[in-house]
Amino acid sequence: MGRTGLRTAVVQRRVTSLIAVASALGVTAALGGCGSSAGSGDVTLKLVAADYGDSKANSSQKYWDKLTQAYEAKHPGVDVQVSVYSWNDVDAKVKAMVDAGDPPDLAQVGAYADYAAAGELYRAGDVLSIDTQADFVSQLSAAGEINRTQYGMPFASSTRLLFYNKTLFADAGLTPPESWSDLASDAAALKAKGVKYPYALPLGPEEAQAETLMWLLSGGDGYTDTVGSYSIDSPQNVDTFTWLKEELVDKGLTGPVAPAKLNRADAFAAFTRGEVGMLNGHPTLMKAAAAKGVKFGMVPMPGAKGRSKATMGVADWMMAFKKNGHKDQIGDFLDYVYSDENVLEFSHEYDLLPVTTSASEAMALDKDDADLVDFLGELPNAELYPVGQTSWAAVSADIKQRIGEAVSPDGKPGAVLGQLQRAAAAAQNAG
């Protein structure tokens, strides 16, 4: 079955159920959104987007320029202006525009909850066609919801796997770990062979919230409980960080740089130099490691007593602002953005996972995408950051700055996690 056929089949199954529910509630028209027509008259849509490239040569501006030119050729009454900013600047740019009373029509950034809570966003169902909204991967759709209403539209996603250096493992006579005890044993053997970073544990301020969540999930818990309240200092989470400190860090198995000072980018760079035995990584590390001639393998994150039941997923978001109107034009443009062709082109360019079911199934069947299939297979079990919480930005920033203390020489995991929990609960209650 071709990619178009896949999309049609998947969407049709979901659309049928949605229409049935909608008809029962008498709201079929509302569920349909207003994305089926671009409307009449000349309209300018402004989109602010993040840059996923690492140089001018592969800047996301090129992706958007190609996409918008093709769209405008078929919609002469709509002009789409896209401004692309680095991840260091894009959130601040959008906030400044909103604060000035001149928000863009669309923004593609890392979070949506604050704007949704302030009533500034269209609901996804207000702008997207039923086909498009129904085709989002279910875990990503759910993460885009506040009070069971979707505002955040997933735009890009990824999962994490444990990378290991095949050469270093072969030299030490090792097999990839399946449990924490395996990982610790492998790390000890790598250290005995003189490997600089047996297991790289980046708990520095760049992306400590990611490494933390991967370990919390592998220990059987996470950042929140089943009702969405923060549970950072749960017994399972304290046990996880106690094990990390006692079995890896205190035994010198995480390398010469203290975890609190080791950033993800530095850990990835060390892996591409052949200095790291194991670390958690996302798809972009594959290309970087291969370019440096590093032979690597990838396995699911080990759990406390076997394979972890959940892995970490990450999504970035598209959101539509109400201020300027343009609902019909926004919806029509987004339906084009989320076509299989465009979703797959973006995913291929930046080694990311598709956010729609039909494009995911097409990727899984494409032999050219074989290196991404393992990551794709983890998506159904993925747990994302609690991005629907307006408090998450503050909580994430706090974790980045403080979690490394939990595994420091004098650190007390329970105390540090308890402090983070109290701050998180206060932020959640304030919101």
Coordinates of C-alpha atoms in Angstrom, one line a residue:
M1 CA 0.0 0.0 0.0
G2 CA 1.4 3.4 -0.9
R3 CA 1.8 6.3 1.5
T4 CA -1.4 8.0 0.3
G5 CA -3.3 4.8 0.8
L6 CA -1.9 4.3 4.3
R7 CA -3.0 7.8 5.3
T8 CA -6.4 7.3 3.8
A9 CA -6.9 4.0 5.6
V10 CA -5.7 5.2 9.0
V11 CA -7.6 8.4 8.8
Q12 CA -10.8 6.8 7.6
R13 CA -10.8 4.5 10.7
R14 CA -10.5 7.4 13.0
V15 CA -12.8 9.8 11.1
T16 CA -15.6 7.2 11.2
S17 CA -15.4 7.0 15.0
L18 CA -15.1 10.7 15.4
I19 CA -18.1 11.4 13.2
A20 CA -20.2 8.8 15.1
V21 CA -19.4 10.5 18.4
A22 CA -20.0 14.0 16.9
S23 CA -23.3 13.0 15.5
A24 CA -24.4 11.6 18.8
L25 CA -23.6 14.9 20.5
G26 CA -25.0 17.0 17.7
V27 CA -21.7 18.8 17.0
T28 CA -20.6 17.4 13.7
A29 CA -20.1 20.8 12.2
A30 CA -17.9 22.0 15.1
L31 CA -15.7 19.0 15.0
G32 CA -15.1 19.6 11.3
G33 CA -13.4 22.8 12.0
C34 CA -13.0 25.5 9.4
G35 CA -9.9 24.3 7.7
S36 CA -11.5 23.1 4.5
S37 CA -11.5 26.4 2.7
A38 CA -8.9 29.2 2.5
G39 CA -11.6 31.8 2.4
S40 CA -11.7 34.7 0.1
G41 CA -9.7 37.9 -0.3
D42 CA -6.0 38.5 0.2
V43 CA -4.7 37.4 3.6
T44 CA -1.2 37.4 5.1
L45 CA -0.4 34.7 7.6
K46 CA 2.6 35.2 9.9
L47 CA 4.4 32.1 11.3
V48 CA 7.3 32.2 13.7
A49 CA 9.2 28.9 13.8
A50 CA 12.2 27.3 15.5
D51 CA 15.4 26.4 13.6
Y52 CA 16.2 22.7 13.7
G53 CA 19.3 23.1 11.5
D54 CA 22.9 23.4 12.8
S55 CA 24.1 25.6 9.9
K56 CA 22.9 28.0 7.3
A57 CA 23.0 25.1 4.8
N58 CA 20.2 23.2 6.6
S59 CA 18.3 26.0 8.3
S60 CA 14.6 25.4 8.7
Q61 CA 14.1 28.6 6.8
K62 CA 14.8 26.6 3.6
Y63 CA 12.2 24.0 4.5
W64 CA 9.5 26.6 5.2
D65 CA 10.4 28.7 2.1
K66 CA 9.9 25.6 -0.1
L67 CA 6.7 24.6 1.6
T68 CA 5.1 28.1 1.5
Q69 CA 6.1 28.7 -2.1
A70 CA 4.3 25.5 -3.1
Y71 CA 1.3 26.4 -1.0
E72 CA 1.0 30.0 -2.3
A73 CA 1.2 28.8 -5.9
K74 CA -2.1 26.9 -5.2
H75 CA -3.6 29.7 -3.0
P76 CA -2.9 33.0 -4.7
G77 CA -5.0 34.9 -2.1
V78 CA -2.8 33.8 0.8
D79 CA 0.7 35.1 1.6
V80 CA 2.6 33.1 4.3
Q81 CA 5.5 34.9 5.9
V82 CA 7.7 32.7 8.0
S83 CA 10.4 34.0 10.4
V84 CA 12.8 31.4 11.7
Y85 CA 14.8 31.9 14.9
S86 CA 17.2 29.8 16.9
W87 CA 15.9 27.8 19.8
N88 CA 17.7 30.2 22.1
D89 CA 15.6 33.1 20.8
V90 CA 12.3 31.8 19.4
D91 CA 10.3 31.5 22.6
A92 CA 11.3 35.1 23.6
K93 CA 10.4 36.4 20.2
V94 CA 6.9 34.9 20.4
K95 CA 6.4 36.2 23.9
A96 CA 7.5 39.7 22.9
M97 CA 5.0 39.7 20.0
V98 CA 2.2 38.5 22.3
D99 CA 3.1 41.0 25.0
A100 CA 3.0 43.8 22.4
G101 CA -0.5 42.8 21.3
D102 CA 0.7 41.7 17.9
P103 CA 1.0 37.9 18.1
P104 CA 1.7 35.8 15.0
D105 CA -1.0 33.8 13.4
L106 CA 1.0 30.6 14.0
A107 CA 4.0 29.8 16.2
Q108 CA 6.0 26.6 16.2
V109 CA 7.9 26.4 19.4
G110 CA 8.6 24.2 22.5
A111 CA 5.5 24.9 24.6
Y112 CA 1.9 26.1 24.3
A113 CA 0.3 25.8 27.7
D114 CA 0.7 29.4 28.9
Y115 CA -0.9 30.8 25.8
A116 CA -3.8 28.3 25.9
A117 CA -4.4 29.0 29.6
A118 CA -4.6 32.7 28.8
G119 CA -7.3 32.1 26.2
E120 CA -5.2 33.3 23.3
L121 CA -5.2 30.1 21.1
Y122 CA -7.7 28.4 18.8
R123 CA -8.6 24.9 19.8
A124 CA -7.1 22.4 17.4
G125 CA -10.6 21.4 16.3
D126 CA -11.4 25.0 15.4
V127 CA -8.8 25.1 12.7
L128 CA -7.9 21.6 11.6
S129 CA -10.0 19.3 9.4
I130 CA -11.2 16.1 11.1
D131 CA -8.8 14.1 8.9
T132 CA -5.8 16.0 10.1
Q133 CA -6.6 16.1 13.8
A134 CA -7.6 12.4 13.8
D135 CA -4.2 11.5 12.2
F136 CA -2.0 12.7 15.0
V137 CA -0.2 10.0 17.0
S138 CA -2.5 9.5 20.1
Q139 CA 0.2 10.1 22.7
L140 CA 1.1 13.4 21.1
S141 CA -2.5 14.5 20.8
A142 CA -3.0 13.8 24.5
A143 CA 0.1 15.8 25.4
G144 CA -1.3 18.7 23.5
E145 CA -4.5 18.9 25.7
I146 CA -5.5 21.0 28.6
N147 CA -8.7 19.8 30.4
R148 CA -9.2 17.3 27.5
T149 CA -9.2 20.0 24.9
Q150 CA -6.4 20.0 22.4
Y151 CA -4.6 23.4 21.8
G152 CA -1.1 22.2 21.1
M153 CA -0.6 20.6 17.7
P154 CA 2.5 18.3 17.6
F155 CA 5.0 19.3 15.0
A156 CA 8.1 17.2 15.6
S157 CA 8.8 14.4 17.9
S158 CA 11.6 12.0 19.0
T159 CA 12.2 9.3 21.5
R160 CA 15.4 8.1 23.2
L161 CA 17.4 4.9 23.1
L162 CA 20.6 3.8 24.9
F163 CA 23.5 4.2 22.5
Y164 CA 26.6 2.0 23.1
N165 CA 30.0 2.0 21.4
K166 CA 30.3 -1.4 19.6
T167 CA 34.1 -1.3 19.4
L168 CA 34.5 -0.6 23.2
F169 CA 32.0 -3.3 24.0
A170 CA 33.7 -5.8 21.8
D171 CA 37.1 -5.0 23.4
A172 CA 35.6 -5.6 26.8
G173 CA 33.7 -8.7 25.8
L174 CA 30.3 -7.1 26.6
T175 CA 26.7 -7.4 25.4
P176 CA 24.2 -4.5 25.6
P177 CA 22.6 -4.1 29.0
E178 CA 19.0 -5.0 29.7
S179 CA 18.8 -4.0 33.3
W180 CA 20.4 -1.6 35.7
S181 CA 22.6 -4.3 37.1
D182 CA 23.8 -5.1 33.6
L183 CA 24.5 -1.5 32.9
A184 CA 26.5 -1.1 36.1
S185 CA 28.5 -4.3 35.4
D186 CA 29.2 -3.2 31.8
A187 CA 30.3 0.3 33.0
A188 CA 32.7 -1.3 35.5
A189 CA 34.2 -3.5 32.8
L190 CA 34.6 -0.5 30.5
K191 CA 36.3 1.5 33.2
A192 CA 38.7 -1.4 33.8
K193 CA 39.6 -1.1 30.1
G194 CA 40.4 2.6 30.5
V195 CA 37.2 4.0 28.9
K196 CA 37.0 7.7 29.8
Y197 CA 33.2 7.8 30.2
P198 CA 31.8 4.3 30.9
Y199 CA 28.3 5.8 31.2
A200 CA 27.9 9.5 30.4
L201 CA 25.4 11.0 32.8
P202 CA 24.6 14.6 31.6
L203 CA 22.8 16.3 34.5
G204 CA 24.2 19.7 33.6
P205 CA 21.9 22.7 33.0
E206 CA 21.5 22.2 29.2
E207 CA 19.0 19.3 29.3
A208 CA 19.1 17.7 32.7
Q209 CA 15.3 17.4 32.7
A210 CA 15.6 14.9 29.9
E211 CA 18.2 12.6 31.4
T212 CA 16.3 12.8 34.7
L213 CA 13.0 11.7 33.1
M214 CA 14.6 8.8 31.3
W215 CA 16.0 7.5 34.6
L216 CA 12.7 8.1 36.5
L217 CA 10.7 6.2 33.9
S218 CA 13.2 3.3 33.9
G219 CA 12.7 3.2 37.7
G220 CA 8.9 2.9 37.3
D221 CA 7.7 6.4 37.9
G222 CA 8.1 9.9 36.4
Y223 CA 7.5 13.5 37.1
T224 CA 3.7 13.3 37.7
D225 CA 1.2 10.8 39.1
T226 CA -1.8 9.4 37.4
V227 CA -3.9 12.5 38.0
G228 CA -1.2 15.0 36.8
S229 CA 0.1 16.2 40.1
Y230 CA 3.9 16.4 40.5
S231 CA 5.4 13.4 42.3
I232 CA 9.1 14.1 41.9
D233 CA 10.1 12.8 45.4
S234 CA 8.1 9.5 45.1
P235 CA 9.7 6.5 46.8
Q236 CA 10.5 5.0 43.3
N237 CA 12.2 8.3 42.2
V238 CA 14.3 8.5 45.3
D239 CA 15.3 4.9 44.9
T240 CA 16.3 5.6 41.3
F241 CA 18.6 8.5 42.2
T242 CA 20.0 6.7 45.2
W243 CA 21.0 3.9 42.8
L244 CA 22.5 6.3 40.3
K245 CA 24.6 7.9 43.0
E246 CA 25.7 4.8 44.8
E247 CA 26.2 2.4 41.9
L248 CA 27.4 4.7 39.1
V249 CA 28.6 8.1 40.3
D250 CA 30.2 7.1 43.6
K251 CA 32.1 4.3 41.9
G252 CA 33.6 6.5 39.3
L253 CA 31.6 5.0 36.3
T254 CA 30.3 8.3 34.9
G255 CA 33.6 9.9 33.8
P256 CA 35.9 12.7 34.9
V257 CA 33.3 15.5 34.7
A258 CA 30.8 15.7 37.5
P259 CA 27.3 14.9 36.2
A260 CA 26.1 18.3 37.4
K261 CA 28.6 20.0 35.1
L262 CA 28.2 17.7 32.1
N263 CA 25.9 19.0 29.4
R264 CA 24.2 16.8 26.8
A265 CA 26.1 18.5 23.9
D266 CA 29.4 17.7 25.5
A267 CA 28.4 14.1 26.2
F268 CA 27.3 13.7 22.6
A269 CA 30.6 15.2 21.4
A270 CA 32.6 12.8 23.6
F271 CA 30.6 9.8 22.2
T272 CA 31.5 10.9 18.6
R273 CA 35.2 10.9 19.7
G274 CA 34.9 7.3 20.9
E275 CA 35.3 8.3 24.6
V276 CA 31.9 7.1 25.8
G277 CA 30.8 3.5 26.4
M278 CA 27.1 4.2 26.9
L279 CA 24.7 7.2 27.0
N280 CA 21.1 8.0 26.3
G281 CA 20.6 9.6 22.9
H282 CA 18.1 10.8 20.3
P283 CA 18.1 10.2 16.5
T284 CA 20.4 13.1 15.6
L285 CA 23.3 11.4 17.4
M286 CA 23.3 8.7 14.8
K287 CA 24.4 11.0 12.0
A288 CA 27.0 12.7 14.1
A289 CA 28.5 9.5 15.3
A290 CA 28.5 7.8 11.9
A291 CA 30.2 10.9 10.4
K292 CA 33.1 10.4 12.9
G293 CA 33.4 6.7 12.1
V294 CA 32.0 5.5 15.5
K295 CA 30.4 2.1 15.3
F296 CA 27.4 2.1 17.6
G297 CA 24.4 0.1 18.6
M298 CA 21.1 1.2 20.1
V299 CA 18.8 -0.6 22.6
P300 CA 15.9 0.4 24.8
M301 CA 16.7 2.0 28.1
P302 CA 17.3 -0.7 30.7
G303 CA 15.0 -0.8 33.7
A304 CA 15.5 -1.6 37.3
K305 CA 14.8 -5.3 36.7
G306 CA 14.7 -5.6 33.0
R307 CA 13.7 -3.4 30.0
S308 CA 12.0 -0.2 31.0
K309 CA 8.3 -0.2 30.5
A310 CA 8.3 3.4 29.2
T311 CA 10.7 5.6 27.4
M312 CA 10.9 9.4 27.1
G313 CA 9.3 11.1 24.2
V314 CA 9.7 14.7 23.2
A315 CA 7.4 16.9 21.0
D316 CA 7.6 20.4 19.8
W317 CA 4.4 22.3 19.1
M318 CA 2.4 24.3 16.6
M319 CA -0.2 26.7 18.0
A320 CA -2.7 29.1 16.3
F321 CA -3.4 32.5 17.8
K322 CA -6.9 34.0 17.7
K323 CA -6.0 37.7 17.8
N324 CA -5.8 38.2 14.0
G325 CA -8.7 36.0 13.0
H326 CA -7.8 34.1 9.8
K327 CA -9.2 30.9 11.2
D328 CA -10.1 29.5 7.7
Q329 CA -6.8 30.3 6.2
I330 CA -4.8 29.0 9.2
G331 CA -6.7 25.7 9.0
D332 CA -6.2 25.3 5.3
F333 CA -2.5 26.0 5.6
L334 CA -2.1 23.6 8.5
D335 CA -3.8 20.8 6.7
Y336 CA -1.2 21.3 4.0
V337 CA 1.7 21.4 6.5
Y338 CA 0.5 18.1 8.0
S339 CA 0.3 16.3 4.7
D340 CA 2.4 13.1 4.6
E341 CA 4.7 14.6 2.0
N342 CA 5.6 17.6 4.2
V343 CA 5.7 15.7 7.5
L344 CA 8.1 13.1 6.1
E345 CA 10.3 15.7 4.4
F346 CA 10.8 17.5 7.6
S347 CA 11.4 14.3 9.6
H348 CA 14.0 13.1 7.1
E349 CA 15.8 16.4 7.0
Y350 CA 16.3 16.6 10.8
D351 CA 16.2 12.9 11.8
L352 CA 13.0 13.3 13.7
L353 CA 9.9 11.2 14.0
P354 CA 6.6 11.9 12.2
V355 CA 3.8 13.2 14.4
T356 CA 1.0 11.6 12.3
T357 CA 0.0 8.0 12.2
S358 CA -0.1 7.7 8.5
A359 CA 3.4 9.2 8.0
S360 CA 4.7 7.0 10.8
E361 CA 3.4 3.9 9.1
A362 CA 4.9 5.1 5.8
M363 CA 8.3 5.6 7.5
A364 CA 8.1 2.1 9.1
L365 CA 7.7 0.5 5.7
D366 CA 10.4 2.5 4.0
K367 CA 13.7 0.7 3.8
D368 CA 15.5 4.1 3.6
D369 CA 14.2 4.9 7.1
A370 CA 15.5 1.7 8.7
D371 CA 17.8 3.6 11.1
L372 CA 14.8 5.4 12.6
V373 CA 12.5 2.4 13.0
D374 CA 13.9 1.6 16.5
F375 CA 13.0 5.1 17.7
L376 CA 9.7 4.9 16.0
G377 CA 8.9 1.6 17.8
E378 CA 9.4 3.3 21.2
L379 CA 6.8 6.0 20.5
P380 CA 3.8 4.0 21.6
N381 CA 5.4 3.6 25.0
A382 CA 6.7 7.1 25.3
E383 CA 5.9 9.5 28.1
L384 CA 6.3 13.2 27.4
Y385 CA 7.1 16.1 29.7
P386 CA 4.0 17.4 31.5
V387 CA 3.8 20.2 28.9
G388 CA 0.1 20.8 29.5
Q389 CA 1.0 22.3 32.9
T390 CA 1.6 26.0 32.9
S391 CA 4.0 25.4 35.7
W392 CA 6.2 23.1 33.7
A393 CA 8.6 25.8 32.4
A394 CA 9.5 26.9 35.9
V395 CA 9.7 23.3 37.2
S396 CA 11.9 22.3 34.3
A397 CA 14.3 25.2 34.8
D398 CA 14.5 24.3 38.5
I399 CA 15.4 20.6 37.7
K400 CA 18.1 21.7 35.2
Q401 CA 19.8 23.8 37.9
R402 CA 19.5 21.5 40.9
I403 CA 19.1 17.8 40.0
G404 CA 22.9 17.3 39.7
E405 CA 23.2 18.0 43.4
A406 CA 21.4 14.7 44.1
V407 CA 24.4 12.7 42.9
S408 CA 27.2 15.0 44.1
P409 CA 29.6 13.5 46.6
D410 CA 27.8 15.0 49.6
G411 CA 24.3 14.9 47.9
K412 CA 21.3 13.4 49.5
P413 CA 18.9 12.3 46.7
G414 CA 15.8 12.3 48.9
A415 CA 16.5 15.8 50.2
V416 CA 17.1 17.2 46.7
L417 CA 14.1 15.6 45.2
G418 CA 12.0 16.7 48.1
Q419 CA 13.1 20.3 47.5
L420 CA 12.2 20.1 43.8
Q421 CA 8.9 18.6 44.7
R422 CA 7.9 21.4 47.1
A423 CA 8.8 24.0 44.5
A424 CA 6.9 22.2 41.8
A425 CA 3.8 21.8 43.9
A426 CA 3.9 25.5 44.8
A427 CA 4.3 26.4 41.1
Q428 CA 1.4 24.1 40.2
N429 CA -0.9 25.6 42.9
A430 CA 0.0 29.1 41.9
G431 CA -1.0 28.3 38.3

